[in-house]
Each structure stands twice: as C-alpha cells, then as structure tokens.
mmCIF file with all atom_site columns, C-alpha atoms in Angstrom:
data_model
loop_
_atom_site.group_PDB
_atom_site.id
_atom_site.type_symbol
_atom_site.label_atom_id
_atom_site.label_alt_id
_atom_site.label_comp_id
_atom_site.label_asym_id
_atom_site.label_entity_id
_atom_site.label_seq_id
_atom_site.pdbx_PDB_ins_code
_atom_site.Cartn_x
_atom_site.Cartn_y
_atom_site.Cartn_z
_atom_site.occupancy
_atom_site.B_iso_or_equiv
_atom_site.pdbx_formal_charge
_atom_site.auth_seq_id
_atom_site.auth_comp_id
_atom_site.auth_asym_id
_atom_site.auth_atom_id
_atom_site.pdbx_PDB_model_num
ATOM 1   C CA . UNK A 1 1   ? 7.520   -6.457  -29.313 1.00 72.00 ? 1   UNK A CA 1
ATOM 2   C CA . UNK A 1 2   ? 8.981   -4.773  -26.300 1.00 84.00 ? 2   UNK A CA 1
ATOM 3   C CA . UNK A 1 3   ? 13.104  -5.028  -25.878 1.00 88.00 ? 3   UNK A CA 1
ATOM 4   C CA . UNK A 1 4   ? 14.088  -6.430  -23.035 1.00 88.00 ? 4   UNK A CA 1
ATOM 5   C CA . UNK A 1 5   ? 15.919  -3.120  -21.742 1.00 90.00 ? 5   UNK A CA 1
ATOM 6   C CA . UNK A 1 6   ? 12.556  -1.613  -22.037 1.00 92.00 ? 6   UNK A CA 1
ATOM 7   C CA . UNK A 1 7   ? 10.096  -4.446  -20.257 1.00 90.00 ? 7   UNK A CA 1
ATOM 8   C CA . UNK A 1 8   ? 13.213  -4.474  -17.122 1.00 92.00 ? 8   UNK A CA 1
ATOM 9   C CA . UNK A 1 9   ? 12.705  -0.107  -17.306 1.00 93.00 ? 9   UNK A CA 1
ATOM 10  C CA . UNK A 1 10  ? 8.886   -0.528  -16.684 1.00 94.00 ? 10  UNK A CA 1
ATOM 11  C CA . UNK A 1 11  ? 9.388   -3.462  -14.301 1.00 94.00 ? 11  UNK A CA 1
ATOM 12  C CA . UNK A 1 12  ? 11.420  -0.597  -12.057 1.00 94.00 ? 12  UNK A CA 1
ATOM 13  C CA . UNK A 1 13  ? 8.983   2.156   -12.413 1.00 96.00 ? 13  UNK A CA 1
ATOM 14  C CA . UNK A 1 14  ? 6.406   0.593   -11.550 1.00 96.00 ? 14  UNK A CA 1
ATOM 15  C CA . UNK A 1 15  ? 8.290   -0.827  -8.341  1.00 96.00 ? 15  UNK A CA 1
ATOM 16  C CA . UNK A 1 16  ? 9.816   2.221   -7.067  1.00 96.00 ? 16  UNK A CA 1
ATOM 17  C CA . UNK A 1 17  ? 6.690   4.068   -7.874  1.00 97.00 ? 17  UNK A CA 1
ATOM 18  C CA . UNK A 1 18  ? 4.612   1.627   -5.678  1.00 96.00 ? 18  UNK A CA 1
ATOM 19  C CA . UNK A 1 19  ? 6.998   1.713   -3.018  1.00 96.00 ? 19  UNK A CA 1
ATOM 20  C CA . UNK A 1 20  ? 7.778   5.423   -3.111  1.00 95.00 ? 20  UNK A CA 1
ATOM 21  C CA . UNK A 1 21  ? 3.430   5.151   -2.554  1.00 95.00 ? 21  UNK A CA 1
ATOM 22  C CA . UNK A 1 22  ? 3.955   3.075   0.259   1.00 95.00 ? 22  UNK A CA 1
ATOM 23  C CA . UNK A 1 23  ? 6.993   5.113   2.205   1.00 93.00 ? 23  UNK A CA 1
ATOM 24  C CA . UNK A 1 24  ? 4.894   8.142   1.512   1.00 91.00 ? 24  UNK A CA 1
ATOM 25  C CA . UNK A 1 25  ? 1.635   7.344   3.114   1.00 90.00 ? 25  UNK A CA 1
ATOM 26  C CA . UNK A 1 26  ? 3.674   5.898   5.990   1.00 89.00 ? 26  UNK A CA 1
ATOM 27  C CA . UNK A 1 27  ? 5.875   8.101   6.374   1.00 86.00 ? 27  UNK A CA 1
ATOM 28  C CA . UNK A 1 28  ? 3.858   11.790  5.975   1.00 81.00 ? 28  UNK A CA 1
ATOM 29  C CA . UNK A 1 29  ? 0.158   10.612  5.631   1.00 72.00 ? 29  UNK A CA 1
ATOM 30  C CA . UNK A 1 30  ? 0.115   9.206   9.644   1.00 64.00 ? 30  UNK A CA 1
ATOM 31  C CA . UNK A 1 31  ? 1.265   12.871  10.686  1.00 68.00 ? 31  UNK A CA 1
ATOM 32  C CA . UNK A 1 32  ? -0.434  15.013  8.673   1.00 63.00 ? 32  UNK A CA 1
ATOM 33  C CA . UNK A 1 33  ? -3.514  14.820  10.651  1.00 60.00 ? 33  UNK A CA 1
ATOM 34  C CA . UNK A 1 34  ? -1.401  15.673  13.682  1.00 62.00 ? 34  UNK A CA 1
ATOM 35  C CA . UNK A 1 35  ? 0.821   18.144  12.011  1.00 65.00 ? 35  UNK A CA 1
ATOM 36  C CA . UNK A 1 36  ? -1.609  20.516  10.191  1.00 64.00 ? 36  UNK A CA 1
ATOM 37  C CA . UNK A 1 37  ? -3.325  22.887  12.583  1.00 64.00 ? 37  UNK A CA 1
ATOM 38  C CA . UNK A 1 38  ? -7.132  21.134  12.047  1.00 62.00 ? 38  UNK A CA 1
ATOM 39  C CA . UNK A 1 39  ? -8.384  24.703  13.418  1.00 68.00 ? 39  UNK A CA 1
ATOM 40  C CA . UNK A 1 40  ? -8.238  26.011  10.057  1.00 69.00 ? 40  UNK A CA 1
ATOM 41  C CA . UNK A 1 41  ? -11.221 24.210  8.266   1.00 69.00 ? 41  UNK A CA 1
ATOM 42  C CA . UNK A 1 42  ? -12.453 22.473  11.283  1.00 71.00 ? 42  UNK A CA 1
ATOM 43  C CA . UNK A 1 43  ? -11.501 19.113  12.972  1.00 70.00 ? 43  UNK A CA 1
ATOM 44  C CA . UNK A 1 44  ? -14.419 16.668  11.005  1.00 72.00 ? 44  UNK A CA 1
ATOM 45  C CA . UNK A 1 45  ? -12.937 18.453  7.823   1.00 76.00 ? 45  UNK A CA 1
ATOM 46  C CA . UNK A 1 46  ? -9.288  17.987  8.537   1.00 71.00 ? 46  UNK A CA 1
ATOM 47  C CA . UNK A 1 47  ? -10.297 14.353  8.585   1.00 77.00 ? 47  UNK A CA 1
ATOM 48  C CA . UNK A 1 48  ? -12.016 14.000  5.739   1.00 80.00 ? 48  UNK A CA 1
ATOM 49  C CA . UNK A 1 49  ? -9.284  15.486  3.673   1.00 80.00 ? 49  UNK A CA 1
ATOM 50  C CA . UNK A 1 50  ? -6.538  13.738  4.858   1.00 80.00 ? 50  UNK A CA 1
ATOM 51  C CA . UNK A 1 51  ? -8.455  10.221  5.134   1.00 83.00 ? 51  UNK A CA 1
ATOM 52  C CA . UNK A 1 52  ? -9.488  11.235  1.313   1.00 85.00 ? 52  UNK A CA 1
ATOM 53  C CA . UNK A 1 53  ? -5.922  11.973  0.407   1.00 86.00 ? 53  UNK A CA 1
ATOM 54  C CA . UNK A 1 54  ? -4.625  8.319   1.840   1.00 87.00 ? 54  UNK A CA 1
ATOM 55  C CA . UNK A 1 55  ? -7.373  6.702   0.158   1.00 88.00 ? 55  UNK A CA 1
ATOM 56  C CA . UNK A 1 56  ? -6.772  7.711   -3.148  1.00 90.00 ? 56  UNK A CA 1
ATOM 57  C CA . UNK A 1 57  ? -3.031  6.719   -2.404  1.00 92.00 ? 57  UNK A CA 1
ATOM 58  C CA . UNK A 1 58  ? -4.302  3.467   -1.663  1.00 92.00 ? 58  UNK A CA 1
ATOM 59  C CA . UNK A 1 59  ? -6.399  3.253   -4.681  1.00 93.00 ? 59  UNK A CA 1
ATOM 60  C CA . UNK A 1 60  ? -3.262  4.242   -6.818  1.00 95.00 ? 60  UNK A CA 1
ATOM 61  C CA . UNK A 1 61  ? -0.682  1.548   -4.620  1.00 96.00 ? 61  UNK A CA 1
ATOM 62  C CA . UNK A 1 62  ? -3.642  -1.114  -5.498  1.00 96.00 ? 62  UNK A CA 1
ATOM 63  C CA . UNK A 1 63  ? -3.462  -0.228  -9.502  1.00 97.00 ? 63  UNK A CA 1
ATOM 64  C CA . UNK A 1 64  ? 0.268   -0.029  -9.048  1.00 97.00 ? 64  UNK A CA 1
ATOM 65  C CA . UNK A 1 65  ? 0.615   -3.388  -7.495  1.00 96.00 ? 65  UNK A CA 1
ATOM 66  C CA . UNK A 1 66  ? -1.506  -5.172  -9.813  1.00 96.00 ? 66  UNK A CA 1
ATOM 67  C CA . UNK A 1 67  ? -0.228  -3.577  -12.489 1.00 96.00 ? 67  UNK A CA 1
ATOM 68  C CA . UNK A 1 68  ? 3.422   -4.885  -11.650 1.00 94.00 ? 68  UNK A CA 1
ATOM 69  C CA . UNK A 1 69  ? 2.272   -8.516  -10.967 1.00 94.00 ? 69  UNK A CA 1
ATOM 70  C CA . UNK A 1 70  ? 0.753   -8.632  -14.937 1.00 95.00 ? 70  UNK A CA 1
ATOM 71  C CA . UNK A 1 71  ? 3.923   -7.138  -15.911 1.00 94.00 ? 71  UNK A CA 1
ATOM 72  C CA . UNK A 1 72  ? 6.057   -9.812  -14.321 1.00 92.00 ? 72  UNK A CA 1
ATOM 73  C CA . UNK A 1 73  ? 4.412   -12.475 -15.403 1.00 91.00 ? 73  UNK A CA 1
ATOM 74  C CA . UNK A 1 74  ? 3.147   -11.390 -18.724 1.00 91.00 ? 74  UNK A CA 1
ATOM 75  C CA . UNK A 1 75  ? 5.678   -9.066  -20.164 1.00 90.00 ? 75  UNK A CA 1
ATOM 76  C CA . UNK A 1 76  ? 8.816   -8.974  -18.307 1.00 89.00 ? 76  UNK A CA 1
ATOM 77  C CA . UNK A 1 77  ? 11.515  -10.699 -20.317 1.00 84.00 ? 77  UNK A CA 1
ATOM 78  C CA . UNK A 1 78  ? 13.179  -13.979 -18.669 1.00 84.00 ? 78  UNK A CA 1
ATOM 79  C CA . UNK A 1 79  ? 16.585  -12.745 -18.984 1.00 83.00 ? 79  UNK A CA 1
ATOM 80  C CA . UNK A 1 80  ? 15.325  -9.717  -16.554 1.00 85.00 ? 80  UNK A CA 1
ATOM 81  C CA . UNK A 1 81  ? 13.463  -12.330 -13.757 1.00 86.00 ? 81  UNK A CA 1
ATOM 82  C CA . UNK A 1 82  ? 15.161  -12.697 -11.111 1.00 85.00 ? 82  UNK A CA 1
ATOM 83  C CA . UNK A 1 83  ? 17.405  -15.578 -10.401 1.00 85.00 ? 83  UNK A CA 1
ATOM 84  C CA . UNK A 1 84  ? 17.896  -18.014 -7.656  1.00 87.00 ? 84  UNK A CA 1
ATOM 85  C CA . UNK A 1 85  ? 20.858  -19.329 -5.777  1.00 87.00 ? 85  UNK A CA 1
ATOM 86  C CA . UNK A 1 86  ? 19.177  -22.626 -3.886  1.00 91.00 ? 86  UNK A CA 1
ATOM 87  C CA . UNK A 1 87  ? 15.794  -23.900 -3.887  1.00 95.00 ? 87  UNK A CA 1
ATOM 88  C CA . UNK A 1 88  ? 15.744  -22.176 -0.072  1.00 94.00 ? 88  UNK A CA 1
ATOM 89  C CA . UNK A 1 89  ? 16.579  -18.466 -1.621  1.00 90.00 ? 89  UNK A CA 1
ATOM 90  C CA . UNK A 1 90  ? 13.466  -19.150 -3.567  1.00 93.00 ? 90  UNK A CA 1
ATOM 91  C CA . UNK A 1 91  ? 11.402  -19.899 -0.989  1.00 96.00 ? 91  UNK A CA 1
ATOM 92  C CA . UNK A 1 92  ? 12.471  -16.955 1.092   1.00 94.00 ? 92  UNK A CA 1
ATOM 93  C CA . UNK A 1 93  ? 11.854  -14.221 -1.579  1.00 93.00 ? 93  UNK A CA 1
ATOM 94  C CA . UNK A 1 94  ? 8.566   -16.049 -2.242  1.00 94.00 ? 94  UNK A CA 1
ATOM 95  C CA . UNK A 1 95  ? 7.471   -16.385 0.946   1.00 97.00 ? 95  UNK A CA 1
ATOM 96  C CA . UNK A 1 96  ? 8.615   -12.284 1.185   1.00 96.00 ? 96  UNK A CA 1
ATOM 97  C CA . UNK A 1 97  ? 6.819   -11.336 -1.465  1.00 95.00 ? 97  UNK A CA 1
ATOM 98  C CA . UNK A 1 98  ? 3.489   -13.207 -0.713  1.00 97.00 ? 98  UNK A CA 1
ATOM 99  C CA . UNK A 1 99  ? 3.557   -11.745 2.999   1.00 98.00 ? 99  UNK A CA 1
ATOM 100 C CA . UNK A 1 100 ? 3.977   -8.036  1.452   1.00 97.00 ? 100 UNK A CA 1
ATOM 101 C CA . UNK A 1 101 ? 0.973   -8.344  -0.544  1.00 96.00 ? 101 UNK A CA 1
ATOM 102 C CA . UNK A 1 102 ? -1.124  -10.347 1.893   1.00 98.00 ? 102 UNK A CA 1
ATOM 103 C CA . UNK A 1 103 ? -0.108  -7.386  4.027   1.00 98.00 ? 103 UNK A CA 1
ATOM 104 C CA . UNK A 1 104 ? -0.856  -5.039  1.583   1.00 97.00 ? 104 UNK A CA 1
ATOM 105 C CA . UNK A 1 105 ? -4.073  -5.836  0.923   1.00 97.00 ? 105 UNK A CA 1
ATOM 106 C CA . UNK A 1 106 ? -5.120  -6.446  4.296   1.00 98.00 ? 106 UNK A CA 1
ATOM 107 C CA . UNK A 1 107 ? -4.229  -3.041  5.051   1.00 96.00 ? 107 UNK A CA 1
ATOM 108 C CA . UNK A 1 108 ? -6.195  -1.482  1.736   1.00 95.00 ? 108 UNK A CA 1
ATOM 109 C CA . UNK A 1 109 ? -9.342  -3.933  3.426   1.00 96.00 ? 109 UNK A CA 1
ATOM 110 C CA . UNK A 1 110 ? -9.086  -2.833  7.198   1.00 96.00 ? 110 UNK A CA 1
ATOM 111 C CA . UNK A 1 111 ? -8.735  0.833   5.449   1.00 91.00 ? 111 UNK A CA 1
ATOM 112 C CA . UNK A 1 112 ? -11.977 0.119   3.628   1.00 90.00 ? 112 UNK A CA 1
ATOM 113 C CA . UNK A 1 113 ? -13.862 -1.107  6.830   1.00 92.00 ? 113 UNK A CA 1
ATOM 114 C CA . UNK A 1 114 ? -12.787 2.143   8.813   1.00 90.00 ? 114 UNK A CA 1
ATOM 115 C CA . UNK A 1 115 ? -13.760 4.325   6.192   1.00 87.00 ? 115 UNK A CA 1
ATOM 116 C CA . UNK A 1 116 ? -17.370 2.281   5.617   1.00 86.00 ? 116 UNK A CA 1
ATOM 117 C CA . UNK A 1 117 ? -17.671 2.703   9.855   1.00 88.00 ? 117 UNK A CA 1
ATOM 118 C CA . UNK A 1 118 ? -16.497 6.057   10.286  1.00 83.00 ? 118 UNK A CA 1
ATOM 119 C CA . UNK A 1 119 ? -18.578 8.137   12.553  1.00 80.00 ? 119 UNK A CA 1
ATOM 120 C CA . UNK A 1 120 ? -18.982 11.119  9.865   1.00 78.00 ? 120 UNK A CA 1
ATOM 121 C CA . UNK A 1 121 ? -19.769 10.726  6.438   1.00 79.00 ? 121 UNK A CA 1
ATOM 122 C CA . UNK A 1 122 ? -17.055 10.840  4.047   1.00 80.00 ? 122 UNK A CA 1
ATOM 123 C CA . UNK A 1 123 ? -16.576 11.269  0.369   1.00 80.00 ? 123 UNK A CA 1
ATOM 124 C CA . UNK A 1 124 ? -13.472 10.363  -1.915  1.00 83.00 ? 124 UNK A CA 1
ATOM 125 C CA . UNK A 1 125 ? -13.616 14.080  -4.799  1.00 85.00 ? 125 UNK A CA 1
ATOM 126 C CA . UNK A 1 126 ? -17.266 14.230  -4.386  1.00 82.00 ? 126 UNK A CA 1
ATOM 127 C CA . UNK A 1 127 ? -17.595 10.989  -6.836  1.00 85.00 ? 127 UNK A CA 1
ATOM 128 C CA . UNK A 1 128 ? -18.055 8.211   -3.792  1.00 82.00 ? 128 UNK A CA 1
ATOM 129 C CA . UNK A 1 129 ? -19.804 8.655   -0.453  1.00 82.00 ? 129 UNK A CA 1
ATOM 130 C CA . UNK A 1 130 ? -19.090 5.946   2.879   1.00 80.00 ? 130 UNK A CA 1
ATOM 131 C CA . UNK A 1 131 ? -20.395 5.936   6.097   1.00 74.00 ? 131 UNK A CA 1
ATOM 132 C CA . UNK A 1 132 ? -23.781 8.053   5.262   1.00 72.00 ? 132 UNK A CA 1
ATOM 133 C CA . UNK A 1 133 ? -26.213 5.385   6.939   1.00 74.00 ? 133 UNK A CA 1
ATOM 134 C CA . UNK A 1 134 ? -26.002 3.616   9.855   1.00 78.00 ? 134 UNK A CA 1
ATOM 135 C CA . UNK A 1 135 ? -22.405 2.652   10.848  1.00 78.00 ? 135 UNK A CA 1
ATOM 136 C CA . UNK A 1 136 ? -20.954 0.385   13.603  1.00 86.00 ? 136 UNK A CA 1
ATOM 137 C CA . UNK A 1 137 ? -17.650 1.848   15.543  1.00 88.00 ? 137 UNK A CA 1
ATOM 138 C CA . UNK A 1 138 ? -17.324 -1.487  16.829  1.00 91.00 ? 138 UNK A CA 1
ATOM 139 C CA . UNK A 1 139 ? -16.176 -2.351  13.120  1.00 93.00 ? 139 UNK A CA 1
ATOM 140 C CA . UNK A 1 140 ? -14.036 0.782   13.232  1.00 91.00 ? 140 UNK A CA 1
ATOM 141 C CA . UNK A 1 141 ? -12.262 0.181   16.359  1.00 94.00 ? 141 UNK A CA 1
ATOM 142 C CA . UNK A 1 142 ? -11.560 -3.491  15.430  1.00 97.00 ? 142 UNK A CA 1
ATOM 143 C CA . UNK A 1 143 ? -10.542 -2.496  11.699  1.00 96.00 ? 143 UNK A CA 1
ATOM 144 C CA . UNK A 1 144 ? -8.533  0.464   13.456  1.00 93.00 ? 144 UNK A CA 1
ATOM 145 C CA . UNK A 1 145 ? -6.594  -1.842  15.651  1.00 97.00 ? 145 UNK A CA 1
ATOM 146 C CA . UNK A 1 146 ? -6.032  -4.337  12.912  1.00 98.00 ? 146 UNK A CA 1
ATOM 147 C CA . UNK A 1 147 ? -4.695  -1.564  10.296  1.00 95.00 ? 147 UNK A CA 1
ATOM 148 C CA . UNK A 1 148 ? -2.056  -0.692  12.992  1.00 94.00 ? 148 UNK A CA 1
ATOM 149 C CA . UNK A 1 149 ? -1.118  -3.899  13.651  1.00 97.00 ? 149 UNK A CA 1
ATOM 150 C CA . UNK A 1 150 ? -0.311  -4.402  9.948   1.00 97.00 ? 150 UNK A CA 1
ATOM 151 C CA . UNK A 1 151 ? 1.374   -1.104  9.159   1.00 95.00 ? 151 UNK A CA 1
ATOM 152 C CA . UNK A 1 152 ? 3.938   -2.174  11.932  1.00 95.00 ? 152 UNK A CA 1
ATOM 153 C CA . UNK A 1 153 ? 4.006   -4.930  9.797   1.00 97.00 ? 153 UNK A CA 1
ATOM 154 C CA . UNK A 1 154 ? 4.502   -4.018  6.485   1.00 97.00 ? 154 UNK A CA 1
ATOM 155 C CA . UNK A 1 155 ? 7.513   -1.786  8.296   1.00 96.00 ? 155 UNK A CA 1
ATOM 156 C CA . UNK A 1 156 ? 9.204   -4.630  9.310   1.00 97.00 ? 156 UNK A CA 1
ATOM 157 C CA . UNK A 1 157 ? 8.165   -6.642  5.994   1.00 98.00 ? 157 UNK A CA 1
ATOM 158 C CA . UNK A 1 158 ? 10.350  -3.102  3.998   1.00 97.00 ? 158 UNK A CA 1
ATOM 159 C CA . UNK A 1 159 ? 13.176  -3.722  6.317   1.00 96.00 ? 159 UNK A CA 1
ATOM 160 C CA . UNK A 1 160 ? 13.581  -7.304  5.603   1.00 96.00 ? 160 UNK A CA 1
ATOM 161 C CA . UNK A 1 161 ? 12.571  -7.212  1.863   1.00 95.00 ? 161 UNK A CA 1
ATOM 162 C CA . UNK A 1 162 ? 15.205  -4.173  1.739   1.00 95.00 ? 162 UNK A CA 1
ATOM 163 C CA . UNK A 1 163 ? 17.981  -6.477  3.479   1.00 94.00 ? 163 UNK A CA 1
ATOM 164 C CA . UNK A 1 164 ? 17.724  -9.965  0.976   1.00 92.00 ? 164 UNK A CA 1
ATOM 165 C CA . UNK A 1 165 ? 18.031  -6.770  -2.071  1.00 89.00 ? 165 UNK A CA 1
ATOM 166 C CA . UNK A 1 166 ? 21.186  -5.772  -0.478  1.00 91.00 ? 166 UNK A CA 1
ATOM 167 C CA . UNK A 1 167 ? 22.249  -9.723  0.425   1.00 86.00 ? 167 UNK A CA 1
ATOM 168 C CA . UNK A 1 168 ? 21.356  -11.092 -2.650  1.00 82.00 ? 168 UNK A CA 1
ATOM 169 C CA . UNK A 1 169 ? 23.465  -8.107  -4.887  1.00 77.00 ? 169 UNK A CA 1
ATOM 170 C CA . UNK A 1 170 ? 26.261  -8.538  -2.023  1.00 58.00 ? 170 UNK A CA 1
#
C-alpha cells in the first residue's frame, strides 16, 4: 500500500504537470505560428508542425487529466482530500472543477474537428493522418470560432480556480 505522503506527492505531480500543459500551450503554442519565421520550411509546413506539436500536448493534458481523476478517487488517501468549510464552498469548487473539464474537453473536441476539416492534410509523427479526403471548412470555421471562445474561457476558469486556492489557504 501507498503512504499517504506518497498518494498526496503524485496527486501534485500530476496537477502541476497538467496545468504546467495547459499554461504552456496557451501561453507559447498560440504564438509560435506567428513568431517563427514560416519562410523557413514553408507556410503549409509551419502549420503542420506546430498544429502537430499542440496536438500531442493535448493528447498528453487528456492522459494527464484522466489520470488525476482515477487517482483522486481511487488512490488518494482521505486525510489528503480536500476539505470543506459550508455545504456552499462545496458547491463552488465543484461547480469549478466540472466547468474546467467540460471546458477542457470541449476544447480537445473543437481541436479534433479543426484538425479533421483542415484544408491540408495533416499527420500527428507520421503514425495518424486527418483531413486527407474530402473536408468541410464550414466545420473548421465553426470549430475555429468555438475553440477561441473556450480558450478565453478556460483563461478566466485559471484565474478564478487560482483565486478560491489562494482564498481557501487564506
């Protein structure tokens, strides 16, 4: 059996390493289309290796996030859960926690309908191909709009979730 020190160590690492995941492809992977000079390899190129580089991030936040959620409720010791002050502080982490994945995994599904509608062919290390037949932008621009929408989201979702950490250990 796990010690309780240990499960709580493992709880953390897989949280900071999910949201170091997240900051990261907010943060960098949104300019580094802009930032590196797509002359170099070509501008259908540049694309494909930066959209390949966030999708594999994506990929890893998914195993990372499911990973933590078995944790918690499988092997996490009670003593390390957290605790709750009122039946309302509850509620509010809940409800925080829920809207971050929902967000989450929107955002990994409008990722996968851009890349499935994307006007070039792309493949993720030569292993999985999208977009080879017949693709509708349509899709893409709607999944596009939709992916924005929710990364503004999961922004402010970080700032709150980041706010009731520094409340609640006030």
């Amino acid at each position: 059996m796990i010690s309780d020190k240990k499960s709580y160590v493992i709880d953390r690492v897989l949280h900071w390493s999910c949201s170091l995941l997240i900051l990261f492809m907010l943060l960098v992977m949104g300019s580094q289309i802009h930032n590196t000079d797509y002359r170099i390899k070509g501008a259908i190129e540049h694309k494909q290796d930066a959209i390949e580089v966030h999708f594999i991030m994506g990929a890893l936040v998914l195993l990372l996030i499911f990973s933590r959620i078995v944790w918690s409720k499988f092997f996490l010791a009670e003593s390390r859960k957290t605790t709750f002050n009122s039946l309302m502080h509850k509620n509010i982490v809940n409800l925080v926690h829920f809207s971050m994945y929902l967000v989450l995994f929107s955002l990994m599904v409008s990722g996968f309908l851009m890349v499935t509608n994307y006007e070039h062919p792309l493949s993720i290390l030569n292993i999985i191909s999208f977009s080879l037949g017949e693709t509708r932008l349509f899709i893409f621009n709607q999944a596009n709009q939709i992916h924005l929408y929710l990364e503004s989201a999961i922004y402010f979702l970080i700032a709150l979730h980041f706010t009731g950490a520094l409340y609640s250990r006030r």
